[in-house]
Structure formats: C-alpha cells, structure tokens
Short mmCIF file of N, CA, C and O in Angstrom, two decimals:
data_model
loop_
_atom_site.label_atom_id
_atom_site.label_comp_id
_atom_site.label_asym_id
_atom_site.label_seq_id
_atom_site.Cartn_x
_atom_site.Cartn_y
_atom_site.Cartn_z
N UNK A 672 29.00 -34.71 -16.51
CA UNK A 672 29.01 -33.44 -17.05
C UNK A 672 28.46 -32.71 -15.95
O UNK A 672 27.44 -33.18 -15.36
N UNK A 673 29.08 -31.42 -15.75
CA UNK A 673 28.24 -30.23 -14.50
C UNK A 673 26.92 -29.79 -15.32
O UNK A 673 26.99 -29.09 -16.52
N UNK A 674 26.04 -29.23 -14.47
CA UNK A 674 25.17 -28.65 -14.68
C UNK A 674 25.15 -27.03 -14.44
O UNK A 674 25.69 -27.34 -13.27
N UNK A 675 24.77 -26.40 -15.44
CA UNK A 675 25.18 -24.66 -14.65
C UNK A 675 24.00 -23.90 -14.81
O UNK A 675 23.64 -22.95 -14.92
N UNK A 676 22.88 -25.01 -14.78
CA UNK A 676 21.60 -24.29 -14.72
C UNK A 676 20.98 -23.28 -13.25
O UNK A 676 20.30 -22.63 -13.02
N UNK A 677 21.99 -23.32 -12.32
CA UNK A 677 21.60 -22.78 -11.31
C UNK A 677 22.46 -21.64 -10.96
O UNK A 677 22.37 -20.62 -10.38
N UNK A 678 23.30 -21.06 -12.21
CA UNK A 678 24.17 -19.75 -12.05
C UNK A 678 23.14 -18.90 -12.72
O UNK A 678 22.41 -18.86 -13.14
N UNK A 679 23.97 -17.86 -12.02
CA UNK A 679 23.36 -16.41 -12.70
C UNK A 679 23.87 -16.21 -13.80
O UNK A 679 24.66 -16.58 -14.33
N UNK A 680 22.87 -15.25 -14.45
CA UNK A 680 23.81 -14.72 -16.05
C UNK A 680 24.89 -13.93 -16.03
O UNK A 680 25.90 -13.95 -16.93
N UNK A 681 25.39 -13.47 -14.80
CA UNK A 681 26.66 -12.46 -14.31
C UNK A 681 27.87 -13.51 -14.46
O UNK A 681 29.16 -13.05 -14.76
N UNK A 682 27.58 -14.84 -13.78
CA UNK A 682 28.24 -16.16 -13.51
C UNK A 682 29.14 -16.46 -14.75
O UNK A 682 29.91 -17.17 -14.88
N UNK A 683 27.69 -16.51 -15.87
CA UNK A 683 27.97 -17.21 -16.95
C UNK A 683 28.91 -17.37 -17.71
O UNK A 683 29.58 -17.50 -18.52
N UNK A 684 29.08 -15.34 -17.52
CA UNK A 684 30.49 -14.84 -18.40
C UNK A 684 31.89 -15.50 -18.47
O UNK A 684 32.91 -15.56 -19.03
N UNK A 685 31.96 -15.83 -16.95
CA UNK A 685 33.39 -16.14 -16.90
C UNK A 685 33.14 -17.45 -16.86
O UNK A 685 34.56 -18.28 -16.34
N UNK A 686 32.73 -18.31 -17.31
CA UNK A 686 32.77 -19.67 -17.47
C UNK A 686 32.91 -20.36 -19.03
O UNK A 686 32.79 -21.55 -19.50
N UNK A 687 33.49 -19.41 -19.67
CA UNK A 687 34.03 -19.54 -21.49
C UNK A 687 35.32 -20.52 -21.25
O UNK A 687 35.27 -20.69 -22.49
N UNK A 688 36.01 -20.93 -20.30
CA UNK A 688 37.20 -21.50 -20.33
C UNK A 688 36.56 -23.36 -20.51
O UNK A 688 37.12 -24.02 -20.65
N UNK A 689 34.86 -23.42 -20.00
CA UNK A 689 34.82 -24.69 -20.18
C UNK A 689 34.66 -25.29 -21.69
O UNK A 689 33.72 -24.39 -22.40
N UNK A 690 35.02 -26.56 -22.35
CA UNK A 690 34.88 -26.73 -23.64
C UNK A 690 33.76 -27.56 -23.80
O UNK A 690 32.97 -26.90 -25.05
N UNK A 691 32.88 -27.96 -22.70
CA UNK A 691 31.77 -28.46 -22.88
C UNK A 691 30.75 -27.83 -22.73
O UNK A 691 28.98 -27.80 -23.03
N UNK A 692 31.16 -26.36 -22.26
CA UNK A 692 29.92 -25.17 -21.90
C UNK A 692 29.79 -24.31 -23.29
O UNK A 692 30.40 -23.45 -23.70
N UNK A 693 28.61 -24.64 -24.48
CA UNK A 693 28.51 -23.86 -25.51
C UNK A 693 27.83 -22.80 -25.46
O UNK A 693 27.28 -22.42 -24.40
N UNK A 694 28.27 -21.72 -26.27
CA UNK A 694 27.02 -20.65 -26.17
C UNK A 694 25.84 -21.13 -26.52
O UNK A 694 24.85 -20.30 -25.82
N UNK A 695 25.20 -22.20 -26.94
CA UNK A 695 23.81 -22.37 -27.15
C UNK A 695 23.16 -22.64 -25.91
O UNK A 695 21.99 -22.42 -25.25
N UNK A 696 24.20 -23.56 -25.20
CA UNK A 696 24.22 -23.59 -23.61
C UNK A 696 24.11 -22.43 -22.92
O UNK A 696 22.75 -22.77 -21.76
N UNK A 697 24.54 -21.76 -22.74
CA UNK A 697 24.73 -20.47 -22.01
C UNK A 697 23.09 -19.80 -22.48
O UNK A 697 22.72 -19.26 -21.50
N UNK A 698 22.78 -19.46 -23.76
CA UNK A 698 21.64 -18.89 -24.40
C UNK A 698 20.36 -19.72 -23.54
O UNK A 698 19.43 -18.89 -22.71
N UNK A 699 20.60 -21.27 -23.29
CA UNK A 699 19.78 -21.82 -22.83
C UNK A 699 19.08 -21.61 -21.11
O UNK A 699 18.28 -21.24 -20.68
N UNK A 700 20.78 -21.24 -20.80
CA UNK A 700 20.56 -21.30 -19.54
C UNK A 700 20.04 -19.99 -18.74
O UNK A 700 19.22 -19.49 -18.07
N UNK A 701 20.45 -18.95 -19.71
CA UNK A 701 19.83 -17.12 -19.62
C UNK A 701 18.16 -17.41 -19.81
O UNK A 701 17.71 -16.32 -19.02
N UNK A 702 17.92 -18.25 -20.64
CA UNK A 702 16.68 -18.26 -20.88
C UNK A 702 15.75 -18.51 -19.70
O UNK A 702 14.69 -18.32 -19.61
N UNK A 703 16.26 -19.51 -19.55
CA UNK A 703 15.76 -20.19 -18.24
C UNK A 703 15.73 -19.28 -16.83
O UNK A 703 14.53 -19.05 -16.40
N UNK A 704 16.79 -18.56 -16.68
CA UNK A 704 16.35 -17.96 -15.50
C UNK A 704 16.19 -16.41 -15.87
O UNK A 704 14.88 -16.16 -14.82
N UNK A 705 15.81 -15.63 -16.86
CA UNK A 705 15.02 -14.85 -17.31
C UNK A 705 13.57 -14.88 -17.55
O UNK A 705 12.59 -14.16 -17.24
N UNK A 706 13.17 -16.45 -17.66
CA UNK A 706 11.88 -16.79 -17.74
C UNK A 706 11.15 -17.44 -16.13
O UNK A 706 9.95 -17.23 -16.02
N UNK A 707 12.04 -16.93 -15.24
CA UNK A 707 11.62 -17.35 -13.96
C UNK A 707 11.49 -18.61 -13.42
O UNK A 707 11.15 -19.18 -12.57
N UNK A 708 12.20 -19.27 -14.31
CA UNK A 708 11.94 -20.86 -13.61
C UNK A 708 12.92 -21.51 -12.81
O UNK A 708 12.63 -22.12 -11.80
N UNK A 709 14.01 -20.32 -12.02
CA UNK A 709 14.78 -20.73 -11.02
C UNK A 709 14.27 -19.48 -9.69
O UNK A 709 14.98 -19.48 -9.00
N UNK A 710 13.33 -18.63 -10.05
CA UNK A 710 13.30 -17.56 -9.10
C UNK A 710 12.36 -18.73 -7.76
O UNK A 710 11.38 -19.04 -8.19
N UNK A 711 12.58 -18.26 -6.88
CA UNK A 711 11.95 -18.10 -5.73
C UNK A 711 11.26 -17.57 -5.31
O UNK A 711 9.51 -18.22 -4.95
N UNK A 712 10.81 -16.30 -5.27
CA UNK A 712 10.05 -15.57 -5.07
C UNK A 712 9.51 -14.69 -6.45
O UNK A 712 9.25 -13.89 -6.18
N UNK A 713 9.09 -15.92 -7.38
CA UNK A 713 8.57 -14.71 -8.57
C UNK A 713 7.19 -14.50 -8.26
O UNK A 713 6.83 -13.23 -8.46
N UNK A 714 6.30 -14.98 -7.04
CA UNK A 714 4.77 -14.27 -7.06
C UNK A 714 4.82 -13.05 -5.89
O UNK A 714 4.02 -12.19 -6.15
N UNK A 715 5.85 -13.00 -5.13
CA UNK A 715 6.07 -11.71 -4.63
C UNK A 715 6.31 -10.40 -5.09
O UNK A 715 6.21 -9.25 -4.94
N UNK A 716 7.10 -10.74 -6.33
CA UNK A 716 7.68 -9.62 -7.06
C UNK A 716 6.51 -9.04 -8.07
O UNK A 716 6.56 -7.96 -8.50
N UNK A 717 5.39 -9.94 -8.67
CA UNK A 717 4.67 -9.65 -9.47
C UNK A 717 3.31 -9.33 -8.64
O UNK A 717 2.41 -8.51 -9.23
N UNK A 718 3.35 -9.35 -7.48
CA UNK A 718 1.74 -9.36 -7.07
C UNK A 718 1.64 -8.11 -6.45
O UNK A 718 2.34 -7.87 -5.44
N UNK A 719 0.34 -7.40 -6.38
CA UNK A 719 0.24 -6.42 -6.20
C UNK A 719 -0.61 -6.15 -4.82
O UNK A 719 -1.65 -6.92 -5.24
N UNK A 720 -0.56 -5.82 -3.54
CA UNK A 720 -1.20 -5.94 -2.69
C UNK A 720 -2.21 -4.90 -2.45
O UNK A 720 -1.96 -3.58 -2.52
N UNK A 721 -3.36 -5.14 -1.89
CA UNK A 721 -4.41 -3.94 -1.89
C UNK A 721 -3.99 -3.69 -0.13
O UNK A 721 -3.74 -4.40 0.59
N UNK A 722 -4.63 -2.13 0.05
CA UNK A 722 -4.42 -1.68 1.46
C UNK A 722 -5.60 -1.72 2.13
O UNK A 722 -6.63 -1.15 1.33
N UNK A 723 -6.18 -2.03 3.56
CA UNK A 723 -7.08 -2.26 3.62
C UNK A 723 -7.59 -0.95 4.20
O UNK A 723 -6.65 -0.15 4.79
N UNK A 724 -8.88 -0.60 4.02
CA UNK A 724 -9.57 0.76 4.74
C UNK A 724 -9.56 0.45 6.35
O UNK A 724 -10.31 -0.17 6.50
N UNK A 725 -9.17 1.39 7.02
CA UNK A 725 -9.84 1.30 8.36
C UNK A 725 -11.23 2.02 8.72
O UNK A 725 -11.95 3.03 7.96
N UNK A 726 -11.91 1.03 8.89
CA UNK A 726 -13.32 1.10 8.64
C UNK A 726 -14.02 1.91 9.67
O UNK A 726 -14.66 2.50 9.99
N UNK A 727 -12.92 2.45 11.04
CA UNK A 727 -13.26 3.09 12.11
C UNK A 727 -13.31 4.56 11.59
O UNK A 727 -14.09 5.41 11.70
N UNK A 728 -12.39 4.84 11.02
CA UNK A 728 -11.99 6.23 9.98
C UNK A 728 -13.25 6.44 9.06
O UNK A 728 -13.74 7.54 8.32
N UNK A 729 -13.24 5.10 8.25
CA UNK A 729 -14.60 5.07 7.12
C UNK A 729 -16.02 5.54 7.71
O UNK A 729 -16.91 6.18 7.02
N UNK A 730 -16.49 5.03 9.18
CA UNK A 730 -17.20 5.55 9.56
C UNK A 730 -17.48 7.09 10.11
O UNK A 730 -18.73 7.25 10.13
N UNK A 731 -16.53 7.52 10.57
CA UNK A 731 -16.38 8.82 10.92
C UNK A 731 -16.49 10.05 9.76
O UNK A 731 -16.54 11.20 9.96
N UNK A 732 -15.78 9.83 8.68
CA UNK A 732 -15.22 10.69 7.91
C UNK A 732 -15.62 10.30 6.46
O UNK A 732 -15.70 9.22 5.94
N UNK A 733 -16.24 11.48 5.44
CA UNK A 733 -16.63 11.30 4.36
C UNK A 733 -15.85 12.20 3.34
O UNK A 733 -16.03 13.24 3.71
N UNK A 734 -15.65 11.68 2.12
CA UNK A 734 -14.82 12.64 1.24
C UNK A 734 -15.87 13.54 0.38
O UNK A 734 -16.78 12.86 -0.07
N UNK A 735 -15.70 14.42 0.36
CA UNK A 735 -17.10 15.79 -0.11
C UNK A 735 -16.25 15.85 -1.64
O UNK A 735 -15.08 15.06 -2.16
N UNK A 736 -16.84 16.47 -2.62
CA UNK A 736 -16.49 16.30 -3.92
C UNK A 736 -15.21 17.38 -3.77
O UNK A 736 -14.60 17.42 -5.47
N UNK A 737 -15.50 18.31 -3.13
CA UNK A 737 -13.96 19.17 -3.27
C UNK A 737 -12.70 18.41 -3.13
O UNK A 737 -11.93 19.29 -3.30
N UNK A 738 -12.82 17.10 -2.16
CA UNK A 738 -11.71 16.57 -2.11
C UNK A 738 -11.52 17.07 -0.20
O UNK A 738 -10.43 16.40 0.27
N UNK A 739 -12.01 17.36 0.42
CA UNK A 739 -12.24 17.47 1.69
C UNK A 739 -12.53 16.65 2.53
O UNK A 739 -13.60 15.92 1.60
N UNK A 740 -12.34 16.33 3.68
CA UNK A 740 -13.35 15.03 4.19
C UNK A 740 -14.01 15.96 5.85
O UNK A 740 -13.59 16.74 6.22
N UNK A 741 -15.47 15.33 5.54
CA UNK A 741 -16.45 15.83 6.36
C UNK A 741 -16.44 14.79 7.67
O UNK A 741 -16.98 13.84 7.36
N UNK A 742 -16.64 15.41 9.05
CA UNK A 742 -17.36 14.44 9.91
C UNK A 742 -18.84 15.04 10.34
O UNK A 742 -19.14 15.78 9.99
N UNK A 743 -19.43 14.03 10.87
CA UNK A 743 -20.82 14.53 11.74
C UNK A 743 -20.75 14.99 12.87
O UNK A 743 -19.53 15.74 13.26
N UNK A 744 -21.64 15.31 13.44
CA UNK A 744 -21.79 15.87 14.39
C UNK A 744 -21.12 15.38 15.86
O UNK A 744 -21.20 13.90 16.12
N UNK A 745 -20.31 15.92 16.85
CA UNK A 745 -19.46 15.12 17.75
C UNK A 745 -20.32 15.78 19.03
O UNK A 745 -20.77 16.86 19.00
N UNK A 746 -20.41 14.91 20.34
CA UNK A 746 -20.78 15.55 21.35
C UNK A 746 -22.18 15.45 21.75
O UNK A 746 -22.85 16.20 22.85
N UNK A 747 -23.10 14.95 20.86
CA UNK A 747 -24.92 14.92 21.29
C UNK A 747 -25.16 13.62 20.81
O UNK A 747 -26.57 13.42 21.32
N UNK A 748 -24.31 12.60 21.31
CA UNK A 748 -25.07 11.15 21.22
C UNK A 748 -25.39 10.72 22.73
O UNK A 748 -26.43 10.54 22.92
N UNK A 749 -24.67 11.06 23.93
CA UNK A 749 -25.48 10.62 25.28
C UNK A 749 -24.83 11.76 26.12
O UNK A 749 -23.70 12.34 26.02
N UNK A 750 -25.10 11.70 27.30
CA UNK A 750 -24.49 12.38 28.55
C UNK A 750 -24.78 13.74 28.48
O UNK A 750 -24.19 14.64 28.97
N UNK A 751 -25.83 14.64 27.61
CA UNK A 751 -26.55 16.09 27.38
C UNK A 751 -27.33 16.25 27.93
O UNK A 751 -27.92 17.24 27.32
N UNK A 752 -27.69 15.92 28.92
CA UNK A 752 -29.30 16.09 29.53
C UNK A 752 -29.62 17.40 29.73
O UNK A 752 -30.86 17.83 29.63
N UNK A 753 -28.65 17.75 30.69
CA UNK A 753 -28.62 19.42 31.44
C UNK A 753 -28.26 20.26 30.36
O UNK A 753 -28.22 21.49 30.86
N UNK A 754 -27.76 20.01 29.09
CA UNK A 754 -27.14 21.08 28.42
C UNK A 754 -28.40 21.93 27.69
O UNK A 754 -29.78 21.38 27.46
N UNK A 755 -28.07 23.37 27.57
CA UNK A 755 -28.93 24.42 26.81
C UNK A 755 -28.89 23.95 25.62
O UNK A 755 -28.29 23.30 24.50
N UNK A 756 -30.25 24.45 25.15
CA UNK A 756 -30.48 24.69 23.68
C UNK A 756 -29.59 25.10 22.79
O UNK A 756 -29.07 24.74 21.73
N UNK A 757 -28.94 26.14 23.24
CA UNK A 757 -27.71 26.83 22.50
C UNK A 757 -26.65 25.91 22.53
O UNK A 757 -26.26 25.87 21.47
N UNK A 758 -26.02 25.09 23.75
CA UNK A 758 -25.04 24.41 23.54
C UNK A 758 -25.41 23.24 22.37
O UNK A 758 -24.23 22.85 21.74
N UNK A 759 -26.43 22.63 22.69
CA UNK A 759 -26.51 21.46 21.84
C UNK A 759 -26.73 21.91 20.23
O UNK A 759 -26.32 21.22 19.38
N UNK A 760 -27.43 23.09 19.92
CA UNK A 760 -27.35 23.71 18.54
C UNK A 760 -26.05 24.07 18.12
O UNK A 760 -25.53 23.59 16.72
N UNK A 761 -24.95 24.24 18.54
CA UNK A 761 -23.96 24.71 18.39
C UNK A 761 -22.56 23.43 18.46
O UNK A 761 -21.71 23.03 17.40
N UNK A 762 -22.96 22.14 19.07
CA UNK A 762 -22.58 20.70 18.82
C UNK A 762 -23.11 20.19 17.48
O UNK A 762 -22.32 19.01 17.27
N UNK A 763 -24.14 20.41 17.43
CA UNK A 763 -25.24 19.85 16.56
C UNK A 763 -24.25 19.98 15.03
O UNK A 763 -25.49 19.82 14.13
N UNK A 764 -23.19 20.42 14.83
CA UNK A 764 -22.96 20.35 13.28
C UNK A 764 -21.69 19.50 12.86
O UNK A 764 -20.76 19.06 13.87
N UNK A 765 -21.99 19.54 11.87
CA UNK A 765 -20.25 18.79 11.46
C UNK A 765 -19.21 19.66 11.05
O UNK A 765 -19.40 20.70 11.24
N UNK A 766 -18.26 18.99 10.43
CA UNK A 766 -17.23 19.93 10.41
C UNK A 766 -16.16 19.28 9.60
O UNK A 766 -16.46 18.29 9.13
N UNK A 767 -14.81 19.93 9.08
CA UNK A 767 -14.07 19.31 8.00
C UNK A 767 -12.85 19.06 8.88
O UNK A 767 -11.95 19.77 9.75
N UNK A 768 -12.06 18.34 8.32
CA UNK A 768 -10.75 17.93 8.69
C UNK A 768 -9.83 19.30 8.37
O UNK A 768 -9.97 20.18 7.34
N UNK A 769 -8.86 19.61 9.26
CA UNK A 769 -7.95 20.30 9.20
C UNK A 769 -6.69 20.48 8.33
O UNK A 769 -6.39 19.36 8.05
N UNK A 770 -6.55 21.13 7.75
CA UNK A 770 -5.14 21.01 6.86
C UNK A 770 -3.71 21.02 7.24
O UNK A 770 -4.08 20.79 8.40
N UNK A 771 -2.66 21.27 6.21
CA UNK A 771 -1.83 20.95 6.45
C UNK A 771 -0.91 22.03 7.73
O UNK A 771 -0.33 21.65 8.28
N UNK A 772 -1.73 23.48 7.87
CA UNK A 772 -0.88 23.89 8.80
C UNK A 772 -1.54 23.56 10.39
O UNK A 772 -0.57 24.12 11.09
N UNK A 773 -2.33 23.16 10.30
CA UNK A 773 -3.09 22.96 11.86
C UNK A 773 -3.10 21.46 12.00
O UNK A 773 -4.14 20.79 12.45
N UNK A 774 -1.87 20.36 11.50
CA UNK A 774 -1.92 19.27 12.34
C UNK A 774 -2.02 18.14 11.10
O UNK A 774 -1.53 16.95 11.75
N UNK A 775 -2.37 18.60 10.13
CA UNK A 775 -2.46 17.70 8.79
C UNK A 775 -2.99 16.56 8.90
O UNK A 775 -2.63 15.24 8.81
N UNK A 776 -4.59 16.50 9.86
CA UNK A 776 -5.32 15.28 9.27
C UNK A 776 -5.69 14.91 8.13
O UNK A 776 -6.14 13.87 8.32
N UNK A 777 -5.45 15.64 7.12
CA UNK A 777 -6.05 15.39 5.73
C UNK A 777 -5.08 14.35 5.56
O UNK A 777 -5.54 13.00 4.66
N UNK A 778 -3.87 14.26 5.78
CA UNK A 778 -2.68 13.71 5.46
C UNK A 778 -3.07 12.13 6.04
O UNK A 778 -2.80 10.87 5.55
N UNK A 779 -3.41 12.00 7.48
CA UNK A 779 -3.41 10.88 8.21
C UNK A 779 -4.89 10.18 7.64
O UNK A 779 -4.90 8.95 7.60
N UNK A 780 -5.79 11.29 7.14
CA UNK A 780 -7.36 10.29 6.90
C UNK A 780 -6.91 9.73 5.71
O UNK A 780 -7.44 8.56 5.51
N UNK A 781 -5.98 10.52 4.70
CA UNK A 781 -5.62 9.54 3.17
C UNK A 781 -4.71 8.60 3.42
O UNK A 781 -5.46 7.07 2.44
N UNK A 782 -4.37 8.15 4.63
CA UNK A 782 -3.04 7.20 4.93
C UNK A 782 -4.19 5.63 5.18
O UNK A 782 -4.30 5.04 5.12
N UNK A 783 -5.01 6.24 6.39
CA UNK A 783 -6.43 5.39 6.86
C UNK A 783 -7.53 4.64 5.58
O UNK A 783 -7.96 3.57 5.65
N UNK A 784 -7.81 5.89 4.78
CA UNK A 784 -8.88 5.36 3.69
C UNK A 784 -8.04 5.75 2.12
O UNK A 784 -8.05 6.73 1.92
N UNK A 785 -7.20 4.74 1.70
CA UNK A 785 -6.67 5.07 0.70
C UNK A 785 -7.68 5.05 -0.66
O UNK A 785 -6.55 5.52 -1.60
N UNK A 786 -8.52 4.46 -0.72
CA UNK A 786 -9.32 4.66 -1.65
C UNK A 786 -10.60 5.11 -1.85
O UNK A 786 -11.69 5.46 -2.41
N UNK A 787 -10.28 6.62 -0.91
CA UNK A 787 -11.80 7.29 -0.81
C UNK A 787 -11.52 8.57 -1.92
O UNK A 787 -10.42 8.77 -2.30
#
C-alpha cells in the first residue's frame, strides 16, 4: 500500500482514481497537514521576533510626551577651554529632531528606537 501522507491538499483532489484511497483517508491526510504535522518551518511562521533598540540612539534621544524626540547639549564636553561664555551658553542647550521637510530625522529615530 502506498502512503499519501506527504502530499499537499491540492494534490489529493486528483487521486480519486485509486480504489484504496478512501475519502476517510483523504480527510486524515488533510487533517495531518492542516495541523502542521508535516510542516518544516512551523516555528518560523508563528514566532514573532523583537527588534533590538539601537543603544547609541537611545542614549542620545529621549521621547517627549508630545511625541517629539529631544537631544541633549552638543559641543560642550571637551575642547572648549578658550570659548567665551556667550558661545558656551548658546551651545549648552538641547534641541529637537527635525521634521519631514528637513531630512526626516524623526523617521530615522523611530526605526532605531521602535519601542520609544
């Protein structure tokens, strides 16, 4: 007797000319296939993967309540020993990510930090 458990449900429709292949056997084979008994990649089709957050972006950007992304002060960590107080005060402010019209930084940050 030939076993037809390896066939797909579309192929089972054309096998009605076999006398030993009864409708009850057809339903058993289809049930086995539908339950995933013969599926090789069963886990890959049902498993959802998490996306890793870019830690460099997470350290530099913080999401505000309004949905904007804010960054800290830039250019004040080192190399500014001869700068005037006016220049230091101007650089010692945070800022916000630019919108879609100016480079779409918000879209890039959302890709780097999907759970922010």
